[in-house]
Amino acid sequence: MELWYTEKQDDNFSMSYRVKESLHVEETGFQHLAVLDTVPFGRMLVLDGIVQTTEVDEFIYHEMIAHVPLNTHPNPKKVLIIGGGDGGTLREVTKHPAVEKAILVEIDERVIVNAKKYLPTLAKGFESPKAEVVIGDGIKYVQEHKNEFDVIIVDSTDPVGPAVGLFSREFYRSIHEALKDDGLFVAQTESPYFMADLIGRIHNDVQTIFDIAAVYWCIVPTYPGGMWSFTMGSKKYHPADIDDKAQVPYETRYYTPAMHKAALAMPRFIVEQMRSKRG
Ligand code: SAM
């Protein structure tokens, strides 16, 4: 018998994966959590029916959400990660030689517990001596910290449930206050193909609060449409001002300074859609 897992993007489009085994399923109190072992992408974390990450393609998303901001800032000593309970972003952040401390604030402890058990190649980020974990709401944590971080990374679930507030203008204002005078932040901002209106609205919000706002993207095969966006707000440094011939002093598989620069170029139809939907 063949087992398949299907993630529905909407009533007319879905993505399906052949499953070897369902390893774990639970209701955490915050969300429905499943870990599946799939044929094409290895182990996969699914929250509320939405694929979060897989062993095979996770490096692309995690390298791009971490290394673009860390290499835009000249000295990212203190980093805050909101969400990211699988540990993949933390693993990438703690690789960076300038980072002295990386604090991860995750609302759902069960994501961390299950990542440590079922996704050890991602969760190894938790083993770094630079890492500190706080279980709590990232929105509240950011409101309570001022002028403290060089870089903030918002590695959240989609804008539903506890993550809704992580996509709001008020949250970007609190982030601005939690950053030092030359700080910057990046948030995962969904699919440019399916959610250009949301990205246009976020870009607009970030532009009204930060001196610099930029959107970049990468290809994640297991996210609907493949193309995935990140939005940066920065007080001083522009992500395009990177030496694209520079060498990165740690191992990466997707990220290079040349990819960093290239990722800032957006296809015209997406830019036009983002513009037309800006509120
Ligand atoms: N890479 C993923 C993606 O784009 O699909 C996201 C990875 S990570 C698993 C997202 C995490 O954000 C989840 O574990 C979720 O519990 C956490 N989260 C959601 N809302 C949060 C909040 N308000 N504060 C802190 N963590 C939150």
PDB file of C-alpha atoms and ligand atoms in Angstrom:
ATOM      1  CA  MET A   1       0.000   0.000   0.000  1.00  0.00           C
ATOM      2  CA  GLU A   2       1.258   3.502  -0.826  1.00  0.00           C
ATOM      3  CA  LEU A   3       0.923   6.288   1.766  1.00  0.00           C
ATOM      4  CA  TRP A   4       0.799   9.928   0.560  1.00  0.00           C
ATOM      5  CA  TYR A   5       0.711  13.240   2.439  1.00  0.00           C
ATOM      6  CA  THR A   6      -1.006  16.139   0.667  1.00  0.00           C
ATOM      7  CA  GLU A   7      -0.632  19.798   1.635  1.00  0.00           C
ATOM      8  CA  LYS A   8      -3.445  21.884   0.200  1.00  0.00           C
ATOM      9  CA  GLN A   9      -2.457  25.412  -0.820  1.00  0.00           C
ATOM     10  CA  ASP A  10      -6.100  26.180  -1.690  1.00  0.00           C
ATOM     11  CA  ASP A  11      -9.115  24.414  -3.190  1.00  0.00           C
ATOM     12  CA  ASN A  12      -7.390  24.077  -6.555  1.00  0.00           C
ATOM     13  CA  PHE A  13      -3.709  23.403  -5.843  1.00  0.00           C
ATOM     14  CA  SER A  14      -1.891  20.945  -3.595  1.00  0.00           C
ATOM     15  CA  MET A  15       1.492  19.251  -3.217  1.00  0.00           C
ATOM     16  CA  SER A  16       1.832  15.529  -2.382  1.00  0.00           C
ATOM     17  CA  TYR A  17       4.677  13.469  -0.954  1.00  0.00           C
ATOM     18  CA  ARG A  18       5.011   9.696  -0.772  1.00  0.00           C
ATOM     19  CA  VAL A  19       5.398   8.751   2.898  1.00  0.00           C
ATOM     20  CA  LYS A  20       7.472   5.852   4.242  1.00  0.00           C
ATOM     21  CA  GLU A  21       6.254   6.240   7.794  1.00  0.00           C
ATOM     22  CA  SER A  22       4.448   8.616  10.110  1.00  0.00           C
ATOM     23  CA  LEU A  23       6.922   8.977  13.006  1.00  0.00           C
ATOM     24  CA  HIS A  24       4.966  11.176  15.404  1.00  0.00           C
ATOM     25  CA  VAL A  25       1.676  13.072  15.680  1.00  0.00           C
ATOM     26  CA  GLU A  26       0.400  15.252  18.547  1.00  0.00           C
ATOM     27  CA  GLU A  27      -1.744  18.239  19.471  1.00  0.00           C
ATOM     28  CA  THR A  28       0.686  20.526  21.295  1.00  0.00           C
ATOM     29  CA  GLY A  29      -1.832  23.010  22.732  1.00  0.00           C
ATOM     30  CA  PHE A  30      -0.616  25.569  20.175  1.00  0.00           C
ATOM     31  CA  GLN A  31      -0.852  23.534  16.982  1.00  0.00           C
ATOM     32  CA  HIS A  32      -1.151  20.108  15.369  1.00  0.00           C
ATOM     33  CA  LEU A  33       2.364  18.682  14.957  1.00  0.00           C
ATOM     34  CA  ALA A  34       3.458  15.785  12.766  1.00  0.00           C
ATOM     35  CA  VAL A  35       6.827  14.340  11.779  1.00  0.00           C
ATOM     36  CA  LEU A  36       6.675  12.245   8.607  1.00  0.00           C
ATOM     37  CA  ASP A  37       9.428  10.234   6.952  1.00  0.00           C
ATOM     38  CA  THR A  38       8.944  10.912   3.228  1.00  0.00           C
ATOM     39  CA  VAL A  39      10.523   9.193   0.224  1.00  0.00           C
ATOM     40  CA  PRO A  40      11.612  12.322  -1.691  1.00  0.00           C
ATOM     41  CA  PHE A  41      12.568  14.746   1.132  1.00  0.00           C
ATOM     42  CA  GLY A  42      13.440  12.609   4.171  1.00  0.00           C
ATOM     43  CA  ARG A  43      11.943  13.607   7.502  1.00  0.00           C
ATOM     44  CA  MET A  44       9.460  16.460   7.380  1.00  0.00           C
ATOM     45  CA  LEU A  45       8.000  18.682  10.119  1.00  0.00           C
ATOM     46  CA  VAL A  46       4.343  19.590   9.519  1.00  0.00           C
ATOM     47  CA  LEU A  47       2.493  22.139  11.700  1.00  0.00           C
ATOM     48  CA  ASP A  48      -1.271  22.597  11.284  1.00  0.00           C
ATOM     49  CA  GLY A  49      -1.071  20.742   7.963  1.00  0.00           C
ATOM     50  CA  ILE A  50       1.665  23.012   6.550  1.00  0.00           C
ATOM     51  CA  VAL A  51       5.149  21.735   5.714  1.00  0.00           C
ATOM     52  CA  GLN A  52       7.696  23.678   7.792  1.00  0.00           C
ATOM     53  CA  THR A  53      10.930  22.031   6.846  1.00  0.00           C
ATOM     54  CA  THR A  54      12.414  18.817   5.466  1.00  0.00           C
ATOM     55  CA  GLU A  55      15.794  17.179   5.962  1.00  0.00           C
ATOM     56  CA  VAL A  56      16.622  17.316   2.247  1.00  0.00           C
ATOM     57  CA  ASP A  57      15.909  20.950   1.285  1.00  0.00           C
ATOM     58  CA  GLU A  58      16.012  22.777   4.660  1.00  0.00           C
ATOM     59  CA  PHE A  59      19.532  24.115   4.102  1.00  0.00           C
ATOM     60  CA  ILE A  60      18.334  26.517   1.401  1.00  0.00           C
ATOM     61  CA  TYR A  61      15.784  28.354   3.564  1.00  0.00           C
ATOM     62  CA  HIS A  62      17.918  28.297   6.713  1.00  0.00           C
ATOM     63  CA  GLU A  63      21.075  29.548   5.031  1.00  0.00           C
ATOM     64  CA  MET A  64      19.205  32.359   3.290  1.00  0.00           C
ATOM     65  CA  ILE A  65      17.230  33.530   6.318  1.00  0.00           C
ATOM     66  CA  ALA A  66      20.442  33.590   8.401  1.00  0.00           C
ATOM     67  CA  HIS A  67      23.417  34.499   6.216  1.00  0.00           C
ATOM     68  CA  VAL A  68      21.907  37.354   4.207  1.00  0.00           C
ATOM     69  CA  PRO A  69      21.280  39.481   7.357  1.00  0.00           C
ATOM     70  CA  LEU A  70      24.449  38.262   9.140  1.00  0.00           C
ATOM     71  CA  ASN A  71      26.634  39.226   6.179  1.00  0.00           C
ATOM     72  CA  THR A  72      24.834  42.543   5.636  1.00  0.00           C
ATOM     73  CA  HIS A  73      25.659  43.619   9.208  1.00  0.00           C
ATOM     74  CA  PRO A  74      29.438  44.174   9.673  1.00  0.00           C
ATOM     75  CA  ASN A  75      29.521  42.850  13.259  1.00  0.00           C
ATOM     76  CA  PRO A  76      26.430  40.804  14.240  1.00  0.00           C
ATOM     77  CA  LYS A  77      27.382  39.945  17.824  1.00  0.00           C
ATOM     78  CA  LYS A  78      23.959  39.549  19.403  1.00  0.00           C
ATOM     79  CA  VAL A  79      21.178  37.877  17.433  1.00  0.00           C
ATOM     80  CA  LEU A  80      17.526  37.204  18.300  1.00  0.00           C
ATOM     81  CA  ILE A  81      15.535  34.491  16.518  1.00  0.00           C
ATOM     82  CA  ILE A  82      11.738  34.517  16.870  1.00  0.00           C
ATOM     83  CA  GLY A  83      10.165  31.094  16.198  1.00  0.00           C
ATOM     84  CA  GLY A  84      12.525  28.678  14.464  1.00  0.00           C
ATOM     85  CA  GLY A  85      11.848  25.828  16.929  1.00  0.00           C
ATOM     86  CA  ASP A  86      13.285  23.214  14.549  1.00  0.00           C
ATOM     87  CA  GLY A  87      16.771  24.656  15.231  1.00  0.00           C
ATOM     88  CA  GLY A  88      17.848  25.065  11.590  1.00  0.00           C
ATOM     89  CA  THR A  89      18.170  28.853  11.706  1.00  0.00           C
ATOM     90  CA  LEU A  90      19.974  28.653  15.054  1.00  0.00           C
ATOM     91  CA  ARG A  91      22.449  26.147  13.547  1.00  0.00           C
ATOM     92  CA  GLU A  92      23.249  28.579  10.732  1.00  0.00           C
ATOM     93  CA  VAL A  93      23.418  31.679  12.982  1.00  0.00           C
ATOM     94  CA  THR A  94      25.829  30.033  15.433  1.00  0.00           C
ATOM     95  CA  LYS A  95      28.194  29.131  12.540  1.00  0.00           C
ATOM     96  CA  HIS A  96      28.928  32.812  11.960  1.00  0.00           C
ATOM     97  CA  PRO A  97      32.240  33.769  13.653  1.00  0.00           C
ATOM     98  CA  ALA A  98      31.062  37.262  14.725  1.00  0.00           C
ATOM     99  CA  VAL A  99      28.012  35.921  16.587  1.00  0.00           C
ATOM    100  CA  GLU A 100      28.631  35.735  20.335  1.00  0.00           C
ATOM    101  CA  LYS A 101      25.063  35.093  21.484  1.00  0.00           C
ATOM    102  CA  ALA A 102      21.963  33.793  19.712  1.00  0.00           C
ATOM    103  CA  ILE A 103      18.692  33.863  21.669  1.00  0.00           C
ATOM    104  CA  LEU A 104      15.806  31.823  20.236  1.00  0.00           C
ATOM    105  CA  VAL A 105      12.275  32.623  21.448  1.00  0.00           C
ATOM    106  CA  GLU A 106       9.821  29.862  20.525  1.00  0.00           C
ATOM    107  CA  ILE A 107       6.217  29.819  21.708  1.00  0.00           C
ATOM    108  CA  ASP A 108       5.782  26.037  21.477  1.00  0.00           C
ATOM    109  CA  GLU A 109       8.289  23.959  23.437  1.00  0.00           C
ATOM    110  CA  ARG A 110       6.971  20.750  21.817  1.00  0.00           C
ATOM    111  CA  VAL A 111       8.423  21.842  18.459  1.00  0.00           C
ATOM    112  CA  ILE A 112      11.893  21.979  20.036  1.00  0.00           C
ATOM    113  CA  VAL A 113      11.450  18.677  21.906  1.00  0.00           C
ATOM    114  CA  ASN A 114      10.343  16.871  18.743  1.00  0.00           C
ATOM    115  CA  ALA A 115      13.012  18.494  16.561  1.00  0.00           C
ATOM    116  CA  LYS A 116      15.683  17.261  18.991  1.00  0.00           C
ATOM    117  CA  LYS A 117      14.243  13.747  18.805  1.00  0.00           C
ATOM    118  CA  TYR A 118      13.377  13.446  15.103  1.00  0.00           C
ATOM    119  CA  LEU A 119      15.383  16.143  13.278  1.00  0.00           C
ATOM    120  CA  PRO A 120      18.861  16.013  14.859  1.00  0.00           C
ATOM    121  CA  THR A 121      20.643  17.490  11.831  1.00  0.00           C
ATOM    122  CA  LEU A 122      18.619  20.694  12.299  1.00  0.00           C
ATOM    123  CA  ALA A 123      18.379  20.656  16.098  1.00  0.00           C
ATOM    124  CA  LYS A 124      22.154  20.531  16.497  1.00  0.00           C
ATOM    125  CA  GLY A 125      21.890  24.341  16.606  1.00  0.00           C
ATOM    126  CA  PHE A 126      20.651  23.961  20.207  1.00  0.00           C
ATOM    127  CA  GLU A 127      23.986  22.385  21.218  1.00  0.00           C
ATOM    128  CA  SER A 128      26.033  25.512  20.480  1.00  0.00           C
ATOM    129  CA  PRO A 129      27.437  27.321  23.547  1.00  0.00           C
ATOM    130  CA  LYS A 130      26.340  30.571  21.851  1.00  0.00           C
ATOM    131  CA  ALA A 131      22.667  29.467  21.961  1.00  0.00           C
ATOM    132  CA  GLU A 132      20.069  30.395  24.572  1.00  0.00           C
ATOM    133  CA  VAL A 133      16.430  29.266  24.384  1.00  0.00           C
ATOM    134  CA  VAL A 134      13.429  31.136  25.779  1.00  0.00           C
ATOM    135  CA  ILE A 135       9.975  29.537  25.676  1.00  0.00           C
ATOM    136  CA  GLY A 136       7.437  32.311  25.175  1.00  0.00           C
ATOM    137  CA  ASP A 137       5.670  34.653  22.802  1.00  0.00           C
ATOM    138  CA  GLY A 138       8.109  36.444  20.520  1.00  0.00           C
ATOM    139  CA  ILE A 139       5.858  39.500  20.322  1.00  0.00           C
ATOM    140  CA  LYS A 140       5.987  40.048  24.085  1.00  0.00           C
ATOM    141  CA  TYR A 141       9.725  39.300  24.228  1.00  0.00           C
ATOM    142  CA  VAL A 142      10.500  41.928  21.584  1.00  0.00           C
ATOM    143  CA  GLN A 143       8.301  44.513  23.344  1.00  0.00           C
ATOM    144  CA  GLU A 144      10.266  43.951  26.571  1.00  0.00           C
ATOM    145  CA  HIS A 145      13.763  44.426  25.054  1.00  0.00           C
ATOM    146  CA  LYS A 146      15.039  47.773  23.810  1.00  0.00           C
ATOM    147  CA  ASN A 147      18.186  48.720  21.926  1.00  0.00           C
ATOM    148  CA  GLU A 148      19.715  45.282  22.457  1.00  0.00           C
ATOM    149  CA  PHE A 149      20.182  43.283  19.239  1.00  0.00           C
ATOM    150  CA  ASP A 150      22.348  43.652  16.146  1.00  0.00           C
ATOM    151  CA  VAL A 151      20.175  41.303  14.095  1.00  0.00           C
ATOM    152  CA  ILE A 152      16.651  39.917  14.586  1.00  0.00           C
ATOM    153  CA  ILE A 153      15.404  36.991  12.478  1.00  0.00           C
ATOM    154  CA  VAL A 154      11.684  36.166  12.377  1.00  0.00           C
ATOM    155  CA  ASP A 155      11.468  32.477  11.424  1.00  0.00           C
ATOM    156  CA  SER A 156       7.747  32.083  11.917  1.00  0.00           C
ATOM    157  CA  THR A 157       4.887  29.914  10.787  1.00  0.00           C
ATOM    158  CA  ASP A 158       2.388  31.354   8.273  1.00  0.00           C
ATOM    159  CA  PRO A 159       0.251  34.334   9.403  1.00  0.00           C
ATOM    160  CA  VAL A 160      -2.345  32.224  11.237  1.00  0.00           C
ATOM    161  CA  GLY A 161      -2.813  31.471  14.971  1.00  0.00           C
ATOM    162  CA  PRO A 162      -0.005  32.727  17.267  1.00  0.00           C
ATOM    163  CA  ALA A 163       2.018  33.985  14.285  1.00  0.00           C
ATOM    164  CA  VAL A 164      -0.571  36.548  13.040  1.00  0.00           C
ATOM    165  CA  GLY A 165       0.963  39.350  15.134  1.00  0.00           C
ATOM    166  CA  LEU A 166       4.435  38.558  13.743  1.00  0.00           C
ATOM    167  CA  PHE A 167       3.289  40.030  10.400  1.00  0.00           C
ATOM    168  CA  SER A 168       1.911  43.313  11.809  1.00  0.00           C
ATOM    169  CA  ARG A 169       3.179  46.891  11.524  1.00  0.00           C
ATOM    170  CA  GLU A 170       3.138  47.203  15.335  1.00  0.00           C
ATOM    171  CA  PHE A 171       5.488  44.227  15.600  1.00  0.00           C
ATOM    172  CA  TYR A 172       7.930  45.783  13.088  1.00  0.00           C
ATOM    173  CA  ARG A 173       7.869  48.951  15.237  1.00  0.00           C
ATOM    174  CA  SER A 174       8.759  46.922  18.355  1.00  0.00           C
ATOM    175  CA  ILE A 175      11.544  45.236  16.382  1.00  0.00           C
ATOM    176  CA  HIS A 176      12.906  48.653  15.406  1.00  0.00           C
ATOM    177  CA  GLU A 177      13.081  49.556  19.117  1.00  0.00           C
ATOM    178  CA  ALA A 178      14.656  46.232  20.130  1.00  0.00           C
ATOM    179  CA  LEU A 179      17.483  46.741  17.604  1.00  0.00           C
ATOM    180  CA  LYS A 180      20.615  48.789  18.244  1.00  0.00           C
ATOM    181  CA  ASP A 181      21.170  52.015  16.274  1.00  0.00           C
ATOM    182  CA  ASP A 182      22.666  50.157  13.310  1.00  0.00           C
ATOM    183  CA  GLY A 183      20.583  46.979  13.654  1.00  0.00           C
ATOM    184  CA  LEU A 184      18.590  45.135  11.020  1.00  0.00           C
ATOM    185  CA  PHE A 185      15.966  42.410  10.812  1.00  0.00           C
ATOM    186  CA  VAL A 186      14.723  39.791   8.401  1.00  0.00           C
ATOM    187  CA  ALA A 187      11.395  37.940   8.378  1.00  0.00           C
ATOM    188  CA  GLN A 188      10.206  35.066   6.228  1.00  0.00           C
ATOM    189  CA  THR A 189       7.368  36.612   4.213  1.00  0.00           C
ATOM    190  CA  GLU A 190       5.758  33.754   2.291  1.00  0.00           C
ATOM    191  CA  SER A 191       5.374  32.965  -1.416  1.00  0.00           C
ATOM    192  CA  PRO A 192       5.862  35.839  -3.895  1.00  0.00           C
ATOM    193  CA  TYR A 193       3.815  33.893  -6.445  1.00  0.00           C
ATOM    194  CA  PHE A 194       0.779  33.333  -4.253  1.00  0.00           C
ATOM    195  CA  MET A 195       1.086  36.132  -1.667  1.00  0.00           C
ATOM    196  CA  ALA A 196       2.499  39.169  -3.502  1.00  0.00           C
ATOM    197  CA  ASP A 197      -0.229  41.307  -1.921  1.00  0.00           C
ATOM    198  CA  LEU A 198       0.953  40.357   1.596  1.00  0.00           C
ATOM    199  CA  ILE A 199       4.606  41.011   0.667  1.00  0.00           C
ATOM    200  CA  GLY A 200       3.658  44.387  -0.846  1.00  0.00           C
ATOM    201  CA  ARG A 201       1.878  45.351   2.383  1.00  0.00           C
ATOM    202  CA  ILE A 202       4.791  44.170   4.573  1.00  0.00           C
ATOM    203  CA  HIS A 203       7.357  45.967   2.399  1.00  0.00           C
ATOM    204  CA  ASN A 204       5.299  49.128   2.696  1.00  0.00           C
ATOM    205  CA  ASP A 205       5.042  48.799   6.502  1.00  0.00           C
ATOM    206  CA  VAL A 206       8.770  48.133   6.859  1.00  0.00           C
ATOM    207  CA  GLN A 207       9.605  51.094   4.602  1.00  0.00           C
ATOM    208  CA  THR A 208       7.636  53.471   6.810  1.00  0.00           C
ATOM    209  CA  ILE A 209       9.586  52.346   9.921  1.00  0.00           C
ATOM    210  CA  PHE A 210      13.133  51.572   8.682  1.00  0.00           C
ATOM    211  CA  ASP A 211      15.533  53.655   6.547  1.00  0.00           C
ATOM    212  CA  ILE A 212      16.092  50.652   4.286  1.00  0.00           C
ATOM    213  CA  ALA A 213      13.580  47.989   3.210  1.00  0.00           C
ATOM    214  CA  ALA A 214      14.427  45.141   0.833  1.00  0.00           C
ATOM    215  CA  VAL A 215      12.862  41.882  -0.340  1.00  0.00           C
ATOM    216  CA  TYR A 216      14.914  38.878  -1.449  1.00  0.00           C
ATOM    217  CA  TRP A 217      14.080  35.301  -2.347  1.00  0.00           C
ATOM    218  CA  CYS A 218      15.268  31.759  -2.824  1.00  0.00           C
ATOM    219  CA  ILE A 219      13.952  28.460  -4.145  1.00  0.00           C
ATOM    220  CA  VAL A 220      12.529  25.995  -1.611  1.00  0.00           C
ATOM    221  CA  PRO A 221      11.140  22.926  -3.431  1.00  0.00           C
ATOM    222  CA  THR A 222       8.756  21.960  -0.602  1.00  0.00           C
ATOM    223  CA  TYR A 223       7.113  25.395  -0.219  1.00  0.00           C
ATOM    224  CA  PRO A 224       4.108  26.035  -2.492  1.00  0.00           C
ATOM    225  CA  GLY A 225       5.238  27.556  -5.769  1.00  0.00           C
ATOM    226  CA  GLY A 226       8.909  26.926  -4.906  1.00  0.00           C
ATOM    227  CA  MET A 227       9.798  30.624  -4.710  1.00  0.00           C
ATOM    228  CA  TRP A 228      10.035  31.994  -1.143  1.00  0.00           C
ATOM    229  CA  SER A 229      10.509  35.565   0.092  1.00  0.00           C
ATOM    230  CA  PHE A 230      12.228  37.317   2.976  1.00  0.00           C
ATOM    231  CA  THR A 231      11.803  40.981   3.878  1.00  0.00           C
ATOM    232  CA  MET A 232      14.588  42.999   5.500  1.00  0.00           C
ATOM    233  CA  GLY A 233      14.304  46.239   7.454  1.00  0.00           C
ATOM    234  CA  SER A 234      17.602  47.936   8.247  1.00  0.00           C
ATOM    235  CA  LYS A 235      18.616  51.135  10.057  1.00  0.00           C
ATOM    236  CA  LYS A 236      21.956  51.588   8.305  1.00  0.00           C
ATOM    237  CA  TYR A 237      23.338  48.765   6.135  1.00  0.00           C
ATOM    238  CA  HIS A 238      21.951  47.847   2.715  1.00  0.00           C
ATOM    239  CA  PRO A 239      22.012  44.153   1.744  1.00  0.00           C
ATOM    240  CA  ALA A 240      23.129  45.066  -1.801  1.00  0.00           C
ATOM    241  CA  ASP A 241      26.371  46.580  -0.449  1.00  0.00           C
ATOM    242  CA  ILE A 242      28.094  43.217  -0.176  1.00  0.00           C
ATOM    243  CA  ASP A 243      31.271  42.207  -1.939  1.00  0.00           C
ATOM    244  CA  ASP A 244      29.969  39.407  -4.149  1.00  0.00           C
ATOM    245  CA  LYS A 245      33.511  38.062  -4.668  1.00  0.00           C
ATOM    246  CA  ALA A 246      34.146  37.659  -0.920  1.00  0.00           C
ATOM    247  CA  GLN A 247      34.719  34.241   0.675  1.00  0.00           C
ATOM    248  CA  VAL A 248      32.472  33.027   3.495  1.00  0.00           C
ATOM    249  CA  PRO A 249      34.610  31.592   6.340  1.00  0.00           C
ATOM    250  CA  TYR A 250      32.241  28.683   7.077  1.00  0.00           C
ATOM    251  CA  GLU A 251      30.578  25.923   5.124  1.00  0.00           C
ATOM    252  CA  THR A 252      27.375  26.593   3.151  1.00  0.00           C
ATOM    253  CA  ARG A 253      25.629  24.732   0.320  1.00  0.00           C
ATOM    254  CA  TYR A 254      23.338  27.430  -1.129  1.00  0.00           C
ATOM    255  CA  TYR A 255      24.522  30.747   0.278  1.00  0.00           C
ATOM    256  CA  THR A 256      27.386  32.599  -1.355  1.00  0.00           C
ATOM    257  CA  PRO A 257      27.865  36.375  -1.508  1.00  0.00           C
ATOM    258  CA  ALA A 258      27.005  36.156  -5.231  1.00  0.00           C
ATOM    259  CA  MET A 259      23.693  34.383  -4.399  1.00  0.00           C
ATOM    260  CA  HIS A 260      23.078  37.018  -1.703  1.00  0.00           C
ATOM    261  CA  LYS A 261      23.338  39.789  -4.286  1.00  0.00           C
ATOM    262  CA  ALA A 262      21.375  37.911  -6.941  1.00  0.00           C
ATOM    263  CA  ALA A 263      18.552  37.116  -4.479  1.00  0.00           C
ATOM    264  CA  LEU A 264      17.691  40.824  -4.265  1.00  0.00           C
ATOM    265  CA  ALA A 265      16.597  40.952  -7.917  1.00  0.00           C
ATOM    266  CA  MET A 266      12.836  40.378  -8.208  1.00  0.00           C
ATOM    267  CA  PRO A 267      10.998  39.267 -11.360  1.00  0.00           C
ATOM    268  CA  ARG A 268       9.064  42.164 -12.901  1.00  0.00           C
ATOM    269  CA  PHE A 269       5.582  40.611 -12.577  1.00  0.00           C
ATOM    270  CA  ILE A 270       6.115  40.132  -8.820  1.00  0.00           C
ATOM    271  CA  VAL A 271       7.280  43.744  -8.353  1.00  0.00           C
ATOM    272  CA  GLU A 272       4.225  44.945 -10.280  1.00  0.00           C
ATOM    273  CA  GLN A 273       1.883  42.741  -8.243  1.00  0.00           C
ATOM    274  CA  MET A 274       3.497  43.910  -4.974  1.00  0.00           C
ATOM    275  CA  ARG A 275       3.108  47.546  -6.057  1.00  0.00           C
ATOM    276  CA  SER A 276      -0.510  47.213  -7.129  1.00  0.00           C
ATOM    277  CA  LYS A 277      -1.469  45.567  -3.836  1.00  0.00           C
ATOM    278  CA  ARG A 278       0.275  47.990  -1.490  1.00  0.00           C
ATOM    279  CA  GLY A 279      -2.145  49.482   0.980  1.00  0.00           C
TER     280      GLY A 279
HETATM  281  N1  SAM B   1      10.665  27.533   8.232  1.00  0.00           N
HETATM  282  C1  SAM B   1       9.316  27.523   8.573  1.00  0.00           C
HETATM  283  C2  SAM B   1       8.353  27.952   7.525  1.00  0.00           C
HETATM  284  O1  SAM B   1       8.484  29.036   6.931  1.00  0.00           O
HETATM  285  O2  SAM B   1       7.456  27.171   7.240  1.00  0.00           O
HETATM  286  C3  SAM B   1       9.037  28.060   9.920  1.00  0.00           C
HETATM  287  C4  SAM B   1       9.802  27.274  10.926  1.00  0.00           C
HETATM  288  S1  SAM B   1       9.535  27.287  12.621  1.00  0.00           S
HETATM  289  C5  SAM B   1       8.985  25.646  12.859  1.00  0.00           C
HETATM  290  C6  SAM B   1       8.167  28.319  12.978  1.00  0.00           C
HETATM  291  C7  SAM B   1       7.900  28.399  14.478  1.00  0.00           C
HETATM  292  O3  SAM B   1       7.331  29.654  14.823  1.00  0.00           O
HETATM  293  C8  SAM B   1       6.935  27.337  15.001  1.00  0.00           C
HETATM  294  O4  SAM B   1       7.639  26.378  15.746  1.00  0.00           O
HETATM  295  C9  SAM B   1       5.930  28.136  15.867  1.00  0.00           C
HETATM  296  O5  SAM B   1       5.591  27.487  17.075  1.00  0.00           O
HETATM  297  C10 SAM B   1       6.701  29.443  16.078  1.00  0.00           C
HETATM  298  N2  SAM B   1       5.856  30.598  16.418  1.00  0.00           N
HETATM  299  C11 SAM B   1       4.658  30.953  15.894  1.00  0.00           C
HETATM  300  N3  SAM B   1       4.187  32.070  16.485  1.00  0.00           N
HETATM  301  C12 SAM B   1       5.125  32.449  17.415  1.00  0.00           C
HETATM  302  C13 SAM B   1       5.212  33.524  18.341  1.00  0.00           C
HETATM  303  N4  SAM B   1       4.251  34.448  18.444  1.00  0.00           N
HETATM  304  N5  SAM B   1       6.326  33.593  19.132  1.00  0.00           N
HETATM  305  C14 SAM B   1       7.315  32.664  19.043  1.00  0.00           C
HETATM  306  N6  SAM B   1       7.269  31.618  18.187  1.00  0.00           N
HETATM  307  C15 SAM B   1       6.199  31.508  17.365  1.00  0.00           C
END
